[in-house]
Amino acid sequence: MHLYNAWLPPAVADAARGEAAAFTGAVRAAKGAWRPDDPDSAYATLKWISVFDLFIKAKSNVAPEDIHALVELGFGIFHASQNKFVVQIKWGGLLIRLFKKHVERLSLDVQWRPLYETLIQTHFKRNMGPEGWKVRQQHFETITGLVRASRTFFPEGAAAEIWLEFRFGSFCLLIFLDSLAYYPV
């Protein structure tokens, strides 16, 4: 139980101790709602985002393996939901909040190339979809925020790969690089 929850009455504190098991069940239920072979099942997972937000706001002590499983699920849904901006905005926002809260508890590798390809395909190509400018702006802010939040988890050597990609091209996409990364000359 988090220090913020220590003041709770004993009956409520006992119920709060079961939050880790409830979080595990919620992750399992969200995994069950998403089927990778059905692209529309991503919409069925959106109802779980508010539940996960409650666990984040309540400062619940949850197992790192459950957080890792949720991050893997979130990235799976995010990458499988190309051209579903609402799904990507919701799951991207949740991943950003998870990274901000649990950055020191996570050990994983996030590949930068799928995030880059999503950004390029969505915002730097001439595919004008039916969504409006506000949704596109939210999507752009979400994906750039997700890149910034997850770049500490980019694998070893990713900074050199990114520099090779952008060396002679657009330097506006340097958000993929960590500020402390090695920049070859």
PDB file of C-alpha atoms in Angstrom:
ATOM      1  CA  MET A   1       0.000   0.000   0.000  1.00  0.00           C
ATOM      2  CA  HIS A   2       1.276   3.448  -0.871  1.00  0.00           C
ATOM      3  CA  LEU A   3       2.096   5.970   1.845  1.00  0.00           C
ATOM      4  CA  TYR A   4      -0.759   8.177   0.615  1.00  0.00           C
ATOM      5  CA  ASN A   5      -3.170   5.365   1.476  1.00  0.00           C
ATOM      6  CA  ALA A   6      -1.774   4.719   4.980  1.00  0.00           C
ATOM      7  CA  TRP A   7      -4.346   6.989   6.649  1.00  0.00           C
ATOM      8  CA  LEU A   8      -7.270   4.855   5.485  1.00  0.00           C
ATOM      9  CA  PRO A   9      -9.501   3.163   8.074  1.00  0.00           C
ATOM     10  CA  PRO A  10      -8.509  -0.474   8.743  1.00  0.00           C
ATOM     11  CA  ALA A  11     -11.407  -2.003   6.802  1.00  0.00           C
ATOM     12  CA  VAL A  12     -10.670   0.108   3.737  1.00  0.00           C
ATOM     13  CA  ALA A  13      -6.923  -0.497   4.092  1.00  0.00           C
ATOM     14  CA  ASP A  14      -7.531  -4.255   4.064  1.00  0.00           C
ATOM     15  CA  ALA A  15      -9.562  -3.904   0.885  1.00  0.00           C
ATOM     16  CA  ALA A  16      -6.834  -1.732  -0.652  1.00  0.00           C
ATOM     17  CA  ARG A  17      -4.299  -4.509  -0.140  1.00  0.00           C
ATOM     18  CA  GLY A  18      -6.118  -6.486  -2.812  1.00  0.00           C
ATOM     19  CA  GLU A  19      -5.371  -3.863  -5.460  1.00  0.00           C
ATOM     20  CA  ALA A  20      -2.429  -5.811  -6.874  1.00  0.00           C
ATOM     21  CA  ALA A  21      -4.628  -8.838  -7.544  1.00  0.00           C
ATOM     22  CA  ALA A  22      -7.324  -6.606  -9.033  1.00  0.00           C
ATOM     23  CA  PHE A  23      -4.755  -4.994 -11.337  1.00  0.00           C
ATOM     24  CA  THR A  24      -3.572  -8.436 -12.452  1.00  0.00           C
ATOM     25  CA  GLY A  25      -7.166  -9.399 -13.218  1.00  0.00           C
ATOM     26  CA  ALA A  26      -7.748  -6.181 -15.152  1.00  0.00           C
ATOM     27  CA  VAL A  27      -4.645  -6.777 -17.272  1.00  0.00           C
ATOM     28  CA  ARG A  28      -5.814 -10.338 -17.972  1.00  0.00           C
ATOM     29  CA  ALA A  29      -9.287  -9.103 -18.910  1.00  0.00           C
ATOM     30  CA  ALA A  30      -7.874  -6.459 -21.260  1.00  0.00           C
ATOM     31  CA  LYS A  31      -5.677  -9.095 -22.890  1.00  0.00           C
ATOM     32  CA  GLY A  32      -8.739 -11.290 -23.310  1.00  0.00           C
ATOM     33  CA  ALA A  33     -10.694  -8.457 -24.926  1.00  0.00           C
ATOM     34  CA  TRP A  34      -8.054  -7.922 -27.609  1.00  0.00           C
ATOM     35  CA  ARG A  35      -7.660 -10.432 -30.395  1.00  0.00           C
ATOM     36  CA  PRO A  36      -4.776  -9.640 -32.772  1.00  0.00           C
ATOM     37  CA  ASP A  37      -6.554 -11.347 -35.681  1.00  0.00           C
ATOM     38  CA  ASP A  38      -9.598  -9.057 -35.294  1.00  0.00           C
ATOM     39  CA  PRO A  39      -8.632  -5.413 -35.918  1.00  0.00           C
ATOM     40  CA  ASP A  40     -11.898  -4.090 -34.475  1.00  0.00           C
ATOM     41  CA  SER A  41     -11.279  -5.746 -31.102  1.00  0.00           C
ATOM     42  CA  ALA A  42      -8.984  -2.821 -30.255  1.00  0.00           C
ATOM     43  CA  TYR A  43     -12.123  -0.788 -29.577  1.00  0.00           C
ATOM     44  CA  ALA A  44     -13.224  -3.379 -27.000  1.00  0.00           C
ATOM     45  CA  THR A  45     -10.084  -2.663 -24.976  1.00  0.00           C
ATOM     46  CA  LEU A  46     -10.755   1.065 -24.634  1.00  0.00           C
ATOM     47  CA  LYS A  47     -13.061   0.563 -21.652  1.00  0.00           C
ATOM     48  CA  TRP A  48     -10.112  -0.772 -19.622  1.00  0.00           C
ATOM     49  CA  ILE A  49      -8.041   2.392 -19.984  1.00  0.00           C
ATOM     50  CA  SER A  50     -10.100   4.266 -17.389  1.00  0.00           C
ATOM     51  CA  VAL A  51      -9.642   1.325 -14.999  1.00  0.00           C
ATOM     52  CA  PHE A  52      -5.871   1.430 -15.449  1.00  0.00           C
ATOM     53  CA  ASP A  53      -5.936   5.205 -14.969  1.00  0.00           C
ATOM     54  CA  LEU A  54      -7.615   4.684 -11.600  1.00  0.00           C
ATOM     55  CA  PHE A  55      -4.815   2.361 -10.529  1.00  0.00           C
ATOM     56  CA  ILE A  56      -2.251   4.955 -11.601  1.00  0.00           C
ATOM     57  CA  LYS A  57      -4.012   7.801  -9.791  1.00  0.00           C
ATOM     58  CA  ALA A  58      -4.541   5.705  -6.649  1.00  0.00           C
ATOM     59  CA  LYS A  59      -0.778   5.117  -6.452  1.00  0.00           C
ATOM     60  CA  SER A  60      -1.395   1.397  -6.133  1.00  0.00           C
ATOM     61  CA  ASN A  61       1.508  -0.941  -5.554  1.00  0.00           C
ATOM     62  CA  VAL A  62       1.297  -3.359  -8.435  1.00  0.00           C
ATOM     63  CA  ALA A  63       3.708  -6.041  -9.561  1.00  0.00           C
ATOM     64  CA  PRO A  64       6.340  -4.984 -12.126  1.00  0.00           C
ATOM     65  CA  GLU A  65       5.525  -8.012 -14.277  1.00  0.00           C
ATOM     66  CA  ASP A  66       1.911  -6.816 -14.534  1.00  0.00           C
ATOM     67  CA  ILE A  67       3.089  -3.361 -15.588  1.00  0.00           C
ATOM     68  CA  HIS A  68       5.394  -4.978 -18.141  1.00  0.00           C
ATOM     69  CA  ALA A  69       2.507  -7.098 -19.465  1.00  0.00           C
ATOM     70  CA  LEU A  70       0.302  -4.012 -19.736  1.00  0.00           C
ATOM     71  CA  VAL A  71       3.005  -2.068 -21.593  1.00  0.00           C
ATOM     72  CA  GLU A  72       3.501  -4.969 -24.021  1.00  0.00           C
ATOM     73  CA  LEU A  73      -0.260  -5.177 -24.553  1.00  0.00           C
ATOM     74  CA  GLY A  74      -0.478  -1.414 -25.050  1.00  0.00           C
ATOM     75  CA  PHE A  75       2.270  -1.379 -27.658  1.00  0.00           C
ATOM     76  CA  GLY A  76       0.729  -4.383 -29.392  1.00  0.00           C
ATOM     77  CA  ILE A  77      -2.626  -2.645 -29.656  1.00  0.00           C
ATOM     78  CA  PHE A  78      -1.010   0.673 -30.595  1.00  0.00           C
ATOM     79  CA  HIS A  79       0.993  -0.795 -33.477  1.00  0.00           C
ATOM     80  CA  ALA A  80      -1.839  -3.033 -34.707  1.00  0.00           C
ATOM     81  CA  SER A  81      -4.288  -0.113 -34.796  1.00  0.00           C
ATOM     82  CA  GLN A  82      -2.921   1.781 -37.770  1.00  0.00           C
ATOM     83  CA  ASN A  83      -5.409   4.416 -38.992  1.00  0.00           C
ATOM     84  CA  LYS A  84      -7.456   4.082 -35.786  1.00  0.00           C
ATOM     85  CA  PHE A  85      -6.507   7.404 -34.266  1.00  0.00           C
ATOM     86  CA  VAL A  86      -8.783   7.246 -31.234  1.00  0.00           C
ATOM     87  CA  VAL A  87      -7.369   3.869 -30.196  1.00  0.00           C
ATOM     88  CA  GLN A  88      -3.805   5.083 -30.676  1.00  0.00           C
ATOM     89  CA  ILE A  89      -4.495   8.303 -28.754  1.00  0.00           C
ATOM     90  CA  LYS A  90      -6.029   6.451 -25.803  1.00  0.00           C
ATOM     91  CA  TRP A  91      -3.439   3.661 -25.579  1.00  0.00           C
ATOM     92  CA  GLY A  92      -0.553   6.036 -26.305  1.00  0.00           C
ATOM     93  CA  GLY A  93      -1.686   8.324 -23.490  1.00  0.00           C
ATOM     94  CA  LEU A  94      -1.911   5.393 -21.092  1.00  0.00           C
ATOM     95  CA  LEU A  95       1.578   4.224 -22.066  1.00  0.00           C
ATOM     96  CA  ILE A  96       2.946   7.725 -21.472  1.00  0.00           C
ATOM     97  CA  ARG A  97       1.396   7.829 -17.993  1.00  0.00           C
ATOM     98  CA  LEU A  98       2.713   4.341 -17.195  1.00  0.00           C
ATOM     99  CA  PHE A  99       6.214   5.306 -18.320  1.00  0.00           C
ATOM    100  CA  LYS A 100       6.148   8.494 -16.254  1.00  0.00           C
ATOM    101  CA  LYS A 101       5.094   6.652 -13.124  1.00  0.00           C
ATOM    102  CA  HIS A 102       6.979   3.360 -13.446  1.00  0.00           C
ATOM    103  CA  VAL A 103      10.077   4.267 -15.464  1.00  0.00           C
ATOM    104  CA  GLU A 104      12.444   2.944 -12.793  1.00  0.00           C
ATOM    105  CA  ARG A 105      10.521  -0.327 -12.362  1.00  0.00           C
ATOM    106  CA  LEU A 106      10.487  -1.288 -16.031  1.00  0.00           C
ATOM    107  CA  SER A 107      13.171  -3.031 -18.011  1.00  0.00           C
ATOM    108  CA  LEU A 108      12.183  -3.522 -21.619  1.00  0.00           C
ATOM    109  CA  ASP A 109      13.275  -2.693 -25.132  1.00  0.00           C
ATOM    110  CA  VAL A 110      11.084  -0.426 -27.209  1.00  0.00           C
ATOM    111  CA  GLN A 111      11.839  -0.398 -30.913  1.00  0.00           C
ATOM    112  CA  TRP A 112      11.960   3.112 -32.326  1.00  0.00           C
ATOM    113  CA  ARG A 113      11.346   2.210 -35.969  1.00  0.00           C
ATOM    114  CA  PRO A 114       7.597   1.310 -35.658  1.00  0.00           C
ATOM    115  CA  LEU A 115       6.952   4.598 -33.843  1.00  0.00           C
ATOM    116  CA  TYR A 116       8.852   6.470 -36.534  1.00  0.00           C
ATOM    117  CA  GLU A 117       6.945   4.719 -39.328  1.00  0.00           C
ATOM    118  CA  THR A 118       3.610   5.488 -37.668  1.00  0.00           C
ATOM    119  CA  LEU A 119       4.587   9.143 -37.361  1.00  0.00           C
ATOM    120  CA  ILE A 120       5.748   9.377 -40.979  1.00  0.00           C
ATOM    121  CA  GLN A 121       2.775   7.487 -42.459  1.00  0.00           C
ATOM    122  CA  THR A 122       0.238   9.451 -40.482  1.00  0.00           C
ATOM    123  CA  HIS A 123       1.544  12.998 -40.402  1.00  0.00           C
ATOM    124  CA  PHE A 124       4.133  13.448 -43.144  1.00  0.00           C
ATOM    125  CA  LYS A 125       2.424  11.729 -46.076  1.00  0.00           C
ATOM    126  CA  ARG A 126      -0.453  12.997 -48.130  1.00  0.00           C
ATOM    127  CA  ASN A 127      -3.103  10.606 -46.854  1.00  0.00           C
ATOM    128  CA  MET A 128      -5.982  12.798 -45.912  1.00  0.00           C
ATOM    129  CA  GLY A 129      -8.319  10.667 -43.867  1.00  0.00           C
ATOM    130  CA  PRO A 130     -11.824  11.448 -42.670  1.00  0.00           C
ATOM    131  CA  GLU A 131     -10.684  12.615 -39.227  1.00  0.00           C
ATOM    132  CA  GLY A 132     -10.483  16.295 -38.481  1.00  0.00           C
ATOM    133  CA  TRP A 133      -7.506  18.468 -37.633  1.00  0.00           C
ATOM    134  CA  LYS A 134      -8.158  18.272 -33.875  1.00  0.00           C
ATOM    135  CA  VAL A 135      -7.898  14.477 -33.837  1.00  0.00           C
ATOM    136  CA  ARG A 136      -4.769  14.640 -36.002  1.00  0.00           C
ATOM    137  CA  GLN A 137      -3.262  17.205 -33.636  1.00  0.00           C
ATOM    138  CA  GLN A 138      -4.039  15.036 -30.597  1.00  0.00           C
ATOM    139  CA  HIS A 139      -2.561  12.038 -32.383  1.00  0.00           C
ATOM    140  CA  PHE A 140       0.607  13.969 -33.242  1.00  0.00           C
ATOM    141  CA  GLU A 141       0.975  15.155 -29.638  1.00  0.00           C
ATOM    142  CA  THR A 142       0.375  11.634 -28.349  1.00  0.00           C
ATOM    143  CA  ILE A 143       2.872   9.946 -30.625  1.00  0.00           C
ATOM    144  CA  THR A 144       5.583  12.543 -30.013  1.00  0.00           C
ATOM    145  CA  GLY A 145       4.946  12.293 -26.268  1.00  0.00           C
ATOM    146  CA  LEU A 146       5.135   8.507 -26.493  1.00  0.00           C
ATOM    147  CA  VAL A 147       8.441   8.737 -28.327  1.00  0.00           C
ATOM    148  CA  ARG A 148       9.829  11.084 -25.686  1.00  0.00           C
ATOM    149  CA  ALA A 149       8.599   8.900 -22.829  1.00  0.00           C
ATOM    150  CA  SER A 150       9.855   5.653 -24.324  1.00  0.00           C
ATOM    151  CA  ARG A 151      13.237   6.712 -25.694  1.00  0.00           C
ATOM    152  CA  THR A 152      14.937   5.709 -22.454  1.00  0.00           C
ATOM    153  CA  PHE A 153      13.904   2.164 -23.376  1.00  0.00           C
ATOM    154  CA  PHE A 154      15.327   2.254 -26.904  1.00  0.00           C
ATOM    155  CA  PRO A 155      17.879  -0.539 -27.388  1.00  0.00           C
ATOM    156  CA  GLU A 156      21.621  -0.051 -27.343  1.00  0.00           C
ATOM    157  CA  GLY A 157      22.815   1.583 -30.542  1.00  0.00           C
ATOM    158  CA  ALA A 158      19.460   3.147 -31.400  1.00  0.00           C
ATOM    159  CA  ALA A 159      20.914   6.662 -31.266  1.00  0.00           C
ATOM    160  CA  ALA A 160      23.426   5.814 -33.997  1.00  0.00           C
ATOM    161  CA  GLU A 161      20.685   4.248 -36.150  1.00  0.00           C
ATOM    162  CA  ILE A 162      18.505   7.317 -35.722  1.00  0.00           C
ATOM    163  CA  TRP A 163      21.366   9.630 -36.639  1.00  0.00           C
ATOM    164  CA  LEU A 164      22.046   7.599 -39.761  1.00  0.00           C
ATOM    165  CA  GLU A 165      18.364   7.864 -40.674  1.00  0.00           C
ATOM    166  CA  PHE A 166      18.220  11.636 -40.168  1.00  0.00           C
ATOM    167  CA  ARG A 167      21.783  12.631 -40.987  1.00  0.00           C
ATOM    168  CA  PHE A 168      21.011  14.309 -44.311  1.00  0.00           C
ATOM    169  CA  GLY A 169      17.266  14.557 -43.881  1.00  0.00           C
ATOM    170  CA  SER A 170      14.877  16.295 -41.593  1.00  0.00           C
ATOM    171  CA  PHE A 171      16.319  17.366 -38.284  1.00  0.00           C
ATOM    172  CA  CYS A 172      12.861  18.143 -36.938  1.00  0.00           C
ATOM    173  CA  LEU A 173      12.470  14.471 -35.987  1.00  0.00           C
ATOM    174  CA  LEU A 174      15.281  14.522 -33.446  1.00  0.00           C
ATOM    175  CA  ILE A 175      12.736  13.912 -30.681  1.00  0.00           C
ATOM    176  CA  PHE A 176      13.651  10.257 -31.045  1.00  0.00           C
ATOM    177  CA  LEU A 177      17.102  10.946 -29.613  1.00  0.00           C
ATOM    178  CA  ASP A 178      17.803  11.190 -25.927  1.00  0.00           C
ATOM    179  CA  SER A 179      19.471  14.425 -24.921  1.00  0.00           C
ATOM    180  CA  LEU A 180      22.385  12.493 -23.416  1.00  0.00           C
ATOM    181  CA  ALA A 181      22.877  10.168 -26.393  1.00  0.00           C
ATOM    182  CA  TYR A 182      26.072  10.027 -28.392  1.00  0.00           C
ATOM    183  CA  TYR A 183      25.838  12.103 -31.545  1.00  0.00           C
ATOM    184  CA  PRO A 184      28.406  11.098 -34.181  1.00  0.00           C
ATOM    185  CA  VAL A 185      29.927  13.872 -36.222  1.00  0.00           C
TER     186      VAL A 185
END
